[in-house]
Short mmCIF file of C-alpha atoms in Angstrom, two decimals:
data_model
loop_
_atom_site.label_atom_id
_atom_site.label_comp_id
_atom_site.label_asym_id
_atom_site.label_seq_id
_atom_site.Cartn_x
_atom_site.Cartn_y
_atom_site.Cartn_z
CA MET A 1 194.13 63.94 77.65
CA ARG A 2 190.69 63.02 76.30
CA THR A 3 188.06 65.19 74.70
CA VAL A 4 184.45 65.48 75.57
CA GLY A 5 182.20 65.58 72.54
CA LEU A 6 179.48 68.05 72.51
CA LEU A 7 177.67 67.24 69.31
CA ARG A 8 175.61 64.20 68.37
CA LEU A 9 177.32 61.74 66.03
CA ALA A 10 176.46 61.45 62.31
CA PRO A 11 177.44 58.92 59.67
CA LEU A 12 180.63 59.72 57.58
CA LEU A 13 180.06 61.91 54.50
CA PRO A 14 180.13 60.06 51.08
CA LEU A 15 183.54 59.44 49.73
CA SER A 16 182.66 61.55 46.72
CA LEU A 17 182.50 64.58 48.82
CA LEU A 18 186.00 63.84 50.18
CA ALA A 19 187.51 64.12 46.71
CA SER A 20 186.80 67.85 46.64
CA ALA A 21 189.84 69.58 48.10
CA CYS A 22 189.62 72.80 50.06
CA VAL A 23 189.50 75.35 47.26
CA SER A 24 189.58 79.15 46.80
CA GLU A 25 188.41 81.00 43.73
CA HIS A 26 191.84 80.32 42.18
CA GLY A 27 191.69 76.51 42.70
CA PRO A 28 192.82 73.96 45.20
CA LEU A 29 194.63 75.26 48.27
CA THR A 30 198.10 73.93 49.06
CA ASN A 31 199.68 73.39 52.31
CA ARG A 32 201.50 76.58 53.15
CA MET A 33 203.54 75.59 56.10
CA ALA A 34 206.88 75.33 54.20
CA GLN A 35 207.12 79.10 54.33
CA SER A 36 206.59 79.26 58.02
CA ALA A 37 209.04 81.00 60.31
CA THR A 38 209.19 78.32 63.00
CA PRO A 39 210.41 74.76 62.57
CA TYR A 40 207.30 73.40 64.35
CA LEU A 41 205.04 74.73 61.52
CA ALA A 42 207.58 73.97 58.72
CA ARG A 43 207.54 70.28 59.71
CA ALA A 44 203.80 70.17 58.92
CA ALA A 45 204.46 70.95 55.28
CA LYS A 46 204.44 67.30 54.28
CA GLN A 47 201.17 66.55 55.97
CA PRO A 48 198.22 65.82 53.61
CA VAL A 49 196.22 68.77 55.05
CA SER A 50 196.06 72.16 53.27
CA TRP A 51 197.24 73.99 56.33
CA GLN A 52 196.87 77.73 56.10
CA PRO A 53 198.77 80.31 58.23
CA TRP A 54 197.01 82.39 60.82
CA GLY A 55 195.94 85.50 59.10
CA ARG A 56 193.24 87.54 57.41
CA ASP A 57 193.37 85.57 54.07
CA ALA A 58 192.40 82.31 55.90
CA PHE A 59 189.31 83.73 57.57
CA ALA A 60 188.23 85.67 54.38
CA LEU A 61 188.38 82.32 52.53
CA ALA A 62 186.25 80.65 55.12
CA ALA A 63 183.76 83.38 54.69
CA ARG A 64 183.66 83.08 50.99
CA LEU A 65 183.31 79.22 51.16
CA ASP A 66 180.90 79.50 54.07
CA ARG A 67 182.95 76.88 55.97
CA PRO A 68 184.04 76.67 59.65
CA VAL A 69 187.76 76.99 60.36
CA LEU A 70 189.57 74.09 61.87
CA LEU A 71 192.23 75.75 64.09
CA TYR A 72 194.97 73.48 65.35
CA ILE A 73 197.45 74.95 67.90
CA GLY A 74 200.63 72.93 68.91
CA ALA A 75 204.15 73.41 70.01
CA ASP A 76 207.61 71.65 69.69
CA ASP A 77 207.77 70.62 73.22
CA CYS A 78 204.27 69.25 73.69
CA ARG A 79 204.11 65.46 73.76
CA TRP A 80 200.45 65.04 72.69
CA CYS A 81 200.98 67.45 69.78
CA SER A 82 203.74 65.19 68.56
CA ILE A 83 201.41 62.20 68.95
CA MET A 84 198.63 63.89 67.15
CA ASP A 85 200.91 64.96 64.32
CA ARG A 86 202.30 61.52 64.00
CA GLU A 87 199.20 59.38 64.39
CA VAL A 88 196.38 61.65 63.11
CA TYR A 89 197.42 64.34 60.58
CA ARG A 90 199.51 62.14 58.38
CA ASP A 91 196.39 60.11 57.45
CA PRO A 92 195.49 61.00 53.79
CA ILE A 93 191.79 60.12 54.17
CA LEU A 94 191.42 62.53 57.24
CA GLY A 95 193.36 65.10 55.23
CA ALA A 96 190.89 64.82 52.39
CA MET A 97 187.93 65.10 54.79
CA ILE A 98 189.45 68.17 56.47
CA ASP A 99 189.99 69.87 53.20
CA SER A 100 186.43 69.18 51.80
CA LEU A 101 184.69 70.57 54.96
CA PHE A 102 186.93 73.20 56.64
CA VAL A 103 189.56 75.84 56.15
CA PRO A 104 192.43 74.33 58.15
CA VAL A 105 194.64 76.88 60.11
CA ARG A 106 197.68 75.72 62.07
CA VAL A 107 199.35 77.96 64.78
CA ASP A 108 202.61 77.55 66.72
CA ARG A 109 201.70 78.23 70.31
CA ASP A 110 205.11 79.82 71.11
CA GLU A 111 204.94 82.04 67.92
CA ARG A 112 201.41 83.35 68.81
CA PRO A 113 200.91 82.98 72.50
CA ASP A 114 198.18 85.51 72.28
CA VAL A 115 196.08 83.37 69.89
CA ALA A 116 196.88 80.27 71.99
CA GLN A 117 195.76 81.86 75.26
CA ARG A 118 192.51 83.10 73.74
CA TYR A 119 191.53 79.81 72.35
CA ALA A 120 192.73 77.84 75.42
CA THR A 121 190.19 79.85 77.30
CA ALA A 122 187.48 79.01 74.74
CA VAL A 123 188.33 75.43 74.92
CA GLN A 124 188.03 75.30 78.70
CA LEU A 125 184.65 77.00 78.49
CA LEU A 126 183.50 74.59 75.73
CA ALA A 127 184.80 71.33 77.15
CA GLY A 128 186.24 71.86 80.52
CA LEU A 129 189.63 71.00 79.21
CA ARG A 130 193.07 72.64 79.54
CA GLY A 131 196.35 71.83 77.80
CA TYR A 132 197.74 71.32 74.42
CA PRO A 133 197.21 70.66 71.57
CA ILE A 134 194.20 72.81 70.99
CA THR A 135 191.69 71.56 68.34
CA VAL A 136 188.93 74.13 68.04
CA PHE A 137 186.39 74.97 65.36
CA LEU A 138 185.52 78.53 64.57
CA THR A 139 183.12 80.51 62.71
CA PRO A 140 184.57 82.55 59.78
CA ASP A 141 184.65 85.54 62.20
CA GLY A 142 187.01 83.60 64.48
CA ALA A 143 184.51 82.65 67.15
CA ALA A 144 184.91 79.18 68.84
CA PHE A 145 181.82 77.04 68.93
CA PHE A 146 183.31 73.43 69.48
CA GLY A 147 186.64 72.02 70.45
CA GLY A 148 188.90 70.05 72.70
CA THR A 149 192.57 69.26 73.02
CA TYR A 150 193.80 65.78 71.90
CA PHE A 151 191.60 63.86 69.48
CA PRO A 152 192.37 60.47 68.10
CA LEU A 153 192.07 59.66 64.39
CA ASP A 154 189.48 57.05 64.51
CA ASP A 155 187.28 55.95 67.52
CA PRO A 156 183.86 54.64 66.19
CA VAL A 157 182.81 53.08 69.51
CA THR A 158 182.78 56.45 71.44
CA GLY A 159 182.54 58.77 68.46
CA ARG A 160 185.39 60.75 69.60
CA GLY A 161 187.80 60.21 66.77
CA LEU A 162 188.23 63.07 64.22
CA LYS A 163 186.90 60.80 61.49
CA GLN A 164 183.69 60.55 63.37
CA LEU A 165 183.53 64.13 64.63
CA LEU A 166 184.45 66.16 61.53
CA PRO A 167 181.32 65.34 59.49
CA ASP A 168 179.17 65.98 62.48
CA VAL A 169 180.69 69.36 63.17
CA ALA A 170 180.26 70.45 59.56
CA ARG A 171 176.74 69.19 59.51
CA SER A 172 175.91 71.01 62.55
CA TYR A 173 177.40 74.27 61.25
CA ARG A 174 175.32 73.93 58.04
CA GLU A 175 171.94 72.80 59.50
CA GLN A 176 171.96 74.34 63.01
CA ARG A 177 173.53 77.52 62.25
CA ALA A 178 171.58 79.78 64.50
CA SER A 179 172.45 77.58 67.48
CA VAL A 180 176.04 77.42 66.57
CA LEU A 181 176.23 81.21 66.23
CA ARG A 182 174.59 81.78 69.62
CA ARG A 183 176.96 79.35 71.26
CA ALA A 184 180.00 81.09 69.62
CA GLU A 185 178.99 84.49 70.74
CA LEU A 186 178.42 83.39 74.33
CA ILE A 187 181.90 81.77 74.40
CA ARG A 188 183.42 84.87 72.81
CA GLN A 189 181.87 87.00 75.45
CA LEU A 190 182.89 84.71 78.31
CA SER A 191 186.46 84.41 76.91
CA LEU A 192 186.77 88.19 77.13
CA GLY A 193 185.95 88.12 80.77
CA ARG A 194 183.25 89.91 82.49
CA PRO A 195 184.11 93.58 83.40
CA ALA A 196 184.72 93.59 87.08
CA ALA A 197 183.93 96.43 89.26
CA PRO A 198 186.98 98.02 91.04
CA GLY A 199 187.91 96.15 94.05
CA THR A 200 190.14 96.73 97.02
CA ALA A 201 193.03 94.26 97.66
CA LYS A 202 192.30 94.18 101.35
CA VAL A 203 194.69 92.05 103.45
CA ALA A 204 191.81 89.79 104.66
CA ARG A 205 190.76 88.98 101.07
CA ILE A 206 194.35 88.31 100.03
CA GLN A 207 194.83 86.02 103.06
CA VAL A 208 191.86 83.92 102.11
CA GLU A 209 192.87 83.51 98.51
CA THR A 210 196.36 82.73 99.42
CA ALA A 211 195.20 80.19 102.11
CA ALA A 212 193.12 78.53 99.35
CA VAL A 213 196.16 78.13 97.16
CA ARG A 214 198.11 76.61 100.23
CA ASP A 215 195.24 74.17 100.93
CA ALA A 216 195.16 73.11 97.19
CA VAL A 217 198.92 72.37 97.33
CA VAL A 218 198.60 70.32 100.43
CA ALA A 219 195.67 68.41 98.96
CA ALA A 220 197.76 67.73 95.84
CA VAL A 221 200.67 66.38 97.83
CA GLN A 222 198.43 64.24 100.00
CA ALA A 223 196.75 62.84 96.84
CA GLY A 224 200.11 62.04 95.16
CA ALA A 225 199.45 64.45 92.40
CA ASP A 226 202.20 65.51 89.96
CA VAL A 227 203.40 68.77 91.59
CA ALA A 228 206.33 69.21 89.12
CA THR A 229 204.02 71.34 86.82
CA LEU A 230 203.75 74.98 86.16
CA ARG A 231 200.68 75.66 88.23
CA TYR A 232 202.41 74.29 91.35
CA ILE A 233 205.58 76.30 90.44
CA ARG A 234 203.52 79.58 90.61
CA ALA A 235 201.79 78.27 93.85
CA VAL A 236 205.14 77.58 95.53
CA ASP A 237 206.29 81.12 94.62
CA LEU A 238 203.17 82.53 96.26
CA LEU A 239 203.75 80.51 99.37
CA LEU A 240 207.28 81.55 99.71
CA ALA A 241 206.24 85.16 99.19
CA ALA A 242 203.59 84.77 101.90
CA TYR A 243 206.01 83.27 104.36
CA ALA A 244 208.61 86.03 103.64
CA ARG A 245 205.84 88.58 104.63
CA THR A 246 204.14 86.88 107.58
CA SER A 247 206.80 84.28 108.84
CA ASP A 248 203.80 81.89 109.00
CA SER A 249 205.28 78.32 108.78
CA SER A 250 201.82 77.09 107.43
CA TYR A 251 203.04 78.56 104.10
CA LEU A 252 206.52 77.49 104.19
CA SER A 253 205.88 73.89 105.03
CA PRO A 254 203.92 72.93 101.90
CA ALA A 255 206.29 74.82 99.78
CA ARG A 256 209.22 72.89 101.21
CA THR A 257 207.32 69.68 100.79
CA VAL A 258 207.06 70.24 97.05
CA LEU A 259 210.71 71.48 96.68
CA ASP A 260 212.01 68.62 98.76
CA TYR A 261 210.07 66.23 96.41
CA ILE A 262 211.67 67.85 93.47
CA VAL A 263 215.12 67.87 94.93
CA GLU A 264 215.28 64.45 96.73
CA SER A 265 213.09 62.05 94.74
CA GLY A 266 214.95 62.05 91.58
CA GLN A 267 212.62 64.79 90.12
CA GLY A 268 215.58 67.13 90.27
CA GLU A 269 217.18 65.28 87.39
CA GLY A 270 213.97 64.20 85.74
CA ALA A 271 212.22 67.70 85.81
CA PHE A 272 215.31 69.91 85.49
CA MET A 273 217.71 68.00 83.33
CA ALA A 274 215.58 65.84 81.14
CA GLY A 275 213.06 68.60 80.75
CA GLY A 276 209.95 66.97 82.13
CA ASN A 277 209.29 65.21 78.82
CA ALA A 278 206.21 63.37 80.31
CA ARG A 279 204.46 66.63 80.73
CA ASP A 280 203.10 69.23 78.39
CA ASP A 281 204.82 72.10 80.09
CA PRO A 282 207.64 73.78 78.04
CA PRO A 283 210.84 72.33 79.61
CA GLU A 284 212.86 75.43 79.88
CA ILE A 285 209.97 77.31 81.35
CA GLN A 286 209.32 74.52 83.84
CA ARG A 287 212.96 74.46 84.78
CA ALA A 288 213.29 78.28 85.03
CA GLY A 289 210.30 78.30 87.36
CA TRP A 290 211.55 75.82 89.71
CA LEU A 291 214.92 77.64 89.60
CA ARG A 292 213.13 80.78 90.83
CA ASP A 293 211.52 78.88 93.72
CA LEU A 294 214.70 77.20 94.66
CA THR A 295 216.57 80.60 94.64
CA ILE A 296 213.81 82.11 96.95
CA ALA A 297 213.74 79.07 99.08
CA TRP A 298 217.52 79.30 99.66
CA ALA A 299 217.26 82.97 100.62
CA VAL A 300 214.36 82.43 103.13
CA THR A 301 215.47 79.12 104.67
CA GLY A 302 219.30 79.04 104.35
CA ASP A 303 219.09 75.27 103.27
CA ALA A 304 222.18 74.41 101.28
CA ARG A 305 220.28 71.84 99.28
CA TYR A 306 218.21 74.53 97.50
CA ARG A 307 221.42 76.54 96.75
CA ASP A 308 223.22 73.48 95.27
CA ALA A 309 220.23 72.46 93.21
CA SER A 310 219.70 75.96 91.88
CA ARG A 311 223.38 76.32 90.97
CA ALA A 312 223.25 73.06 88.84
CA VAL A 313 220.02 74.01 87.14
CA ALA A 314 221.30 77.68 86.40
CA ARG A 315 224.41 76.20 84.79
CA ARG A 316 222.35 73.93 82.68
CA LEU A 317 219.98 76.62 81.50
CA ALA A 318 222.70 79.08 80.82
CA GLY A 319 224.34 76.54 78.43
CA GLU A 320 221.00 75.79 76.72
CA MET A 321 220.18 79.47 76.18
CA ALA A 322 223.07 80.18 73.78
CA PHE A 323 221.59 81.58 70.57
CA THR A 324 222.21 79.58 67.35
CA VAL A 325 221.19 80.27 63.68
CA ASP A 326 218.37 77.84 63.85
CA ARG A 327 217.12 78.48 67.34
CA ALA A 328 213.71 80.29 67.39
CA VAL A 329 213.83 83.45 69.62
CA PHE A 330 210.66 84.43 71.58
CA ALA A 331 211.42 87.42 73.77
CA ASP A 332 209.01 86.56 76.69
CA ARG A 333 210.18 82.95 77.17
CA ASP A 334 213.79 83.74 76.74
CA ALA A 335 213.81 86.66 79.03
CA TYR A 336 211.94 84.75 81.63
CA VAL A 337 214.73 82.06 81.69
CA ILE A 338 217.47 84.51 81.61
CA GLY A 339 216.12 86.53 84.57
CA ALA A 340 215.79 83.31 86.56
CA VAL A 341 219.35 82.20 85.77
CA LEU A 342 220.76 85.71 86.63
CA ASP A 343 219.11 85.84 90.09
CA ALA A 344 220.01 82.33 90.81
CA ALA A 345 223.68 82.80 89.78
CA VAL A 346 223.98 85.85 91.99
CA ALA A 347 222.36 84.09 94.94
CA ALA A 348 224.68 81.11 94.62
CA GLY A 349 227.82 83.24 94.08
CA ASP A 350 228.24 81.64 90.48
CA SER A 351 230.05 84.51 88.64
CA GLY A 352 230.71 82.40 85.45
CA THR A 353 227.03 81.60 84.93
CA ALA A 354 226.05 85.27 85.66
CA VAL A 355 228.50 86.42 83.00
CA ARG A 356 227.14 83.87 80.33
CA SER A 357 223.62 84.88 81.16
CA ARG A 358 224.26 88.51 80.78
CA ALA A 359 225.83 88.08 77.41
CA THR A 360 222.76 86.02 76.27
CA LEU A 361 220.59 88.93 77.53
CA ASP A 362 222.68 91.34 75.54
CA THR A 363 222.14 89.29 72.45
CA LEU A 364 218.43 89.08 73.00
CA LEU A 365 218.24 92.90 73.53
CA ARG A 366 220.04 93.51 70.21
CA ARG A 367 217.56 91.46 68.46
CA VAL A 368 214.27 92.61 69.87
CA TYR A 369 214.62 95.80 71.69
CA GLY A 370 214.96 99.46 70.44
CA ARG A 371 214.60 102.51 72.77
CA GLY A 372 211.20 104.01 72.83
CA ARG A 373 209.63 101.03 70.91
CA PRO A 374 207.92 97.93 72.20
CA VAL A 375 209.84 94.72 72.33
CA ARG A 376 209.09 92.41 69.51
CA HIS A 377 207.84 88.93 70.44
CA ALA A 378 210.26 87.48 67.72
CA LEU A 379 211.66 88.25 64.37
CA GLY A 380 209.50 88.41 61.15
CA GLY A 381 205.90 87.60 60.23
CA SER A 382 203.07 87.74 62.66
CA ALA A 383 205.46 87.06 65.46
CA ALA A 384 206.76 90.58 65.26
CA ARG A 385 203.68 91.67 67.23
CA ALA A 386 204.46 93.28 70.57
CA LEU A 387 202.88 91.50 73.40
CA LEU A 388 202.56 92.52 77.10
CA ASP A 389 204.56 89.44 78.21
CA ASP A 390 207.49 90.40 76.04
CA GLN A 391 207.60 93.85 77.57
CA VAL A 392 207.34 92.79 81.25
CA GLN A 393 209.64 89.78 81.03
CA VAL A 394 212.36 91.72 79.27
CA ALA A 395 212.05 94.46 81.77
CA ALA A 396 212.19 91.85 84.64
CA ALA A 397 215.32 90.30 83.14
CA CYS A 398 216.96 93.70 82.84
CA LEU A 399 216.23 94.45 86.48
CA ALA A 400 217.82 91.00 87.40
CA ALA A 401 220.82 91.99 85.36
CA HIS A 402 220.99 95.36 87.23
CA ARG A 403 220.90 93.60 90.52
CA ALA A 404 223.66 91.38 89.32
CA THR A 405 225.89 93.91 87.83
CA GLY A 406 224.90 97.47 88.89
CA VAL A 407 225.17 98.59 85.17
CA PRO A 408 222.87 101.58 84.74
CA ARG A 409 222.01 100.58 81.15
CA TYR A 410 219.73 97.75 82.32
CA LEU A 411 217.84 99.84 84.66
CA GLU A 412 217.23 102.47 82.08
CA ILE A 413 215.92 99.80 79.69
CA ALA A 414 213.47 98.61 82.32
CA GLN A 415 212.27 102.19 82.85
CA ASP A 416 211.93 102.67 79.16
CA LEU A 417 209.81 99.56 78.82
CA VAL A 418 207.42 100.75 81.62
CA GLU A 419 206.90 104.02 79.73
CA VAL A 420 206.32 101.91 76.57
CA LEU A 421 203.60 99.97 78.64
CA GLU A 422 201.98 103.23 79.52
CA ARG A 423 201.83 104.53 75.95
CA GLY A 424 200.83 101.39 74.13
CA PHE A 425 199.35 98.90 76.56
CA ALA A 426 197.64 100.86 79.26
CA ASP A 427 193.91 100.40 79.68
CA SER A 428 192.28 103.78 79.12
CA THR A 429 189.33 102.87 81.34
CA SER A 430 191.17 101.66 84.48
CA ALA A 431 194.68 100.61 85.72
CA GLY A 432 196.39 97.61 84.29
CA TYR A 433 197.63 96.62 80.85
CA LEU A 434 196.16 95.01 77.74
CA GLU A 435 197.71 91.86 76.12
CA ALA A 436 199.03 93.59 72.92
CA VAL A 437 200.06 96.93 71.61
CA ALA A 438 197.43 96.72 68.87
CA THR A 439 194.39 94.45 68.08
CA ASP A 440 194.82 91.49 65.54
CA PRO A 441 192.85 92.29 62.54
CA ALA A 442 193.31 88.63 61.23
CA ALA A 443 190.01 87.52 62.93
CA PRO A 444 187.20 89.83 64.10
CA ALA A 445 187.04 87.76 67.20
CA LEU A 446 190.47 89.03 68.29
CA THR A 447 189.79 92.72 67.70
CA GLU A 448 189.08 93.17 71.30
CA ARG A 449 192.19 93.24 73.64
CA VAL A 450 191.92 91.44 76.96
CA LYS A 451 193.77 92.28 80.14
CA PRO A 452 195.83 89.13 81.23
CA VAL A 453 195.43 88.48 84.99
CA LEU A 454 195.71 84.72 85.42
CA ASP A 455 198.73 82.63 84.84
CA ASP A 456 199.23 80.60 81.75
CA LEU A 457 202.59 79.16 80.44
CA LEU A 458 204.16 82.31 81.94
CA PRO A 459 203.12 84.20 85.00
CA ALA A 460 200.21 86.63 84.19
CA GLY A 461 201.46 89.76 82.45
CA ASN A 462 199.87 92.13 84.75
CA ALA A 463 201.21 90.40 87.83
CA VAL A 464 204.74 90.57 86.41
CA ALA A 465 204.13 94.23 85.62
CA ALA A 466 203.24 94.98 89.24
CA ARG A 467 206.39 93.34 90.44
CA VAL A 468 208.52 95.21 87.92
CA LEU A 469 206.94 98.39 89.11
CA LEU A 470 207.71 97.56 92.80
CA GLN A 471 211.22 96.52 91.82
CA LEU A 472 211.74 99.92 89.98
CA ALA A 473 210.47 101.87 92.95
CA ASP A 474 213.13 100.06 95.15
CA ALA A 475 215.96 100.56 92.65
CA THR A 476 215.10 104.22 91.95
CA GLY A 477 213.56 105.53 94.97
CA ASP A 478 210.70 106.98 92.63
CA VAL A 479 207.46 106.52 94.50
CA ARG A 480 205.45 107.02 91.34
CA TYR A 481 206.40 103.34 90.33
CA ARG A 482 204.94 102.16 93.65
CA ARG A 483 201.79 104.11 93.12
CA ARG A 484 201.25 102.56 89.67
CA ALA A 485 201.81 99.10 91.24
CA GLU A 486 199.28 99.78 93.87
CA ALA A 487 196.66 101.05 91.33
CA LEU A 488 197.27 98.03 89.18
CA ILE A 489 196.77 95.55 92.05
CA GLU A 490 193.76 97.31 93.31
CA ALA A 491 192.06 97.50 89.83
CA LEU A 492 192.49 93.77 89.40
CA ALA A 493 191.42 92.68 92.92
CA ALA A 494 187.78 92.18 91.94
CA THR A 495 188.77 90.14 88.85
CA VAL A 496 190.84 87.73 90.86
CA THR A 497 189.70 87.51 94.45
CA GLY A 498 186.42 85.69 95.24
CA THR A 499 186.10 84.33 91.60
CA GLY A 500 187.42 80.81 92.16
CA SER A 501 190.59 81.49 90.11
CA GLY A 502 192.44 79.07 92.27
CA LEU A 503 196.14 78.22 91.29
CA ARG A 504 196.07 80.40 88.36
CA ALA A 505 195.83 83.54 90.56
CA SER A 506 199.10 82.76 92.19
CA SER A 507 201.25 85.33 90.60
CA TYR A 508 198.82 88.03 91.12
CA LEU A 509 198.63 87.06 94.81
CA ALA A 510 202.48 86.89 95.01
CA ALA A 511 202.70 90.43 93.66
CA THR A 512 200.09 91.47 96.22
CA GLN A 513 202.14 89.88 98.93
CA GLU A 514 205.20 91.83 97.75
CA LEU A 515 203.27 95.07 97.87
CA LEU A 516 202.08 94.32 101.46
CA ARG A 517 205.59 93.38 102.52
CA SER A 518 207.03 96.65 101.29
CA HIS A 519 204.63 98.81 103.32
#
């Protein structure tokens, strides 16, 4: 990854200014990562940067000092995050520069996916870049005005190194404040998304959007692009859903081309077993996504290669999902993997893997679920926030467990979580669900909740919600679930179709294919 600079370069600040640490009214700040709940953040405690946790205190401090916030978002399984931590943030001169000019805040992407997704959108708008890490500069009210992904430590030739950019960003904030604030407000408004008029998910429109995804997959294969990534995982899921509904081989053919590449060219071992270390996609989510595709492909084609590959991957993931004392638990990600393994194990007739995965699901439910209450994203701290992805992924995993075992309890939990969605996440102005049960008061820029429609690391929360509702309609015979799914899909049609959302609309389109197929 490389970052596009948006500001003119300026000379480095005098060294005398770098001697002044980031201070509050009580004296110099210290790096507060040692008290973090996740290993990724805790490892940054030894870096010579006064990292602050995401929260109200950091933004209040930035307002008092009249400084921008330097927000850095990374993750354990992000290769470029590791490189930046190793080669950039260990430098003491850079640390002094950061502390003298900014209030530095560090976030674990997996602990706060809502924060990560919001600022990932901002960076894409600012610099046309996607991926992690995220390096973004904010006003004290949390609005992004400059940013990118990976920045090197020092690059005086191009001016893209942090040692060159940091003084320039700080000077622009001081001397061009009106321009900075206008840009920040524009990005904030665009990040929230323009309100879309209610649309109609007509078959013709869905076919056009689905065909566009199919053509993008074909073009990527022909160009030799890396198709073992999350966006193509979602695309293959859509193409298989379209084939299941229409029997049109033009959808199946590119899906099989991608799956055959994964299974036959050594990518099966590389992507599934080694975890795709050359990519930024979280390995277990990547493997679980391909597992879902292989399971569906086995069902619609009867090709034993897909069954055998899915069995091997399911067994590996079931072993990796065992909970240990030092393992971070994130409800949405864990449930996504568990659901994929359960469906694959049942399809392949692997009862042992199904039993292990069910036991893992039971452990997860004991940790994060209570009847009538939202699922917690994780345990303790800000990670205890209840997010849409947590509700729908746990509900989907419970439905997979119900399909595998017939145990009524899992169906009851899924129904309970749908009612939780209606009480705490439903948009009062139209159908669909908001990203969190409540706003985040830590930054004013995050006090407005958004409605997730496009895929990110996990399939879009509203797309998963639609599929959960359709599955509940099938499992219970209650047509009210189907009506909710129809209303949700209709309400989001204008936001997705005809907007150039491309591959990131794959999960919404797949849910629509499922709805059309069930007519």
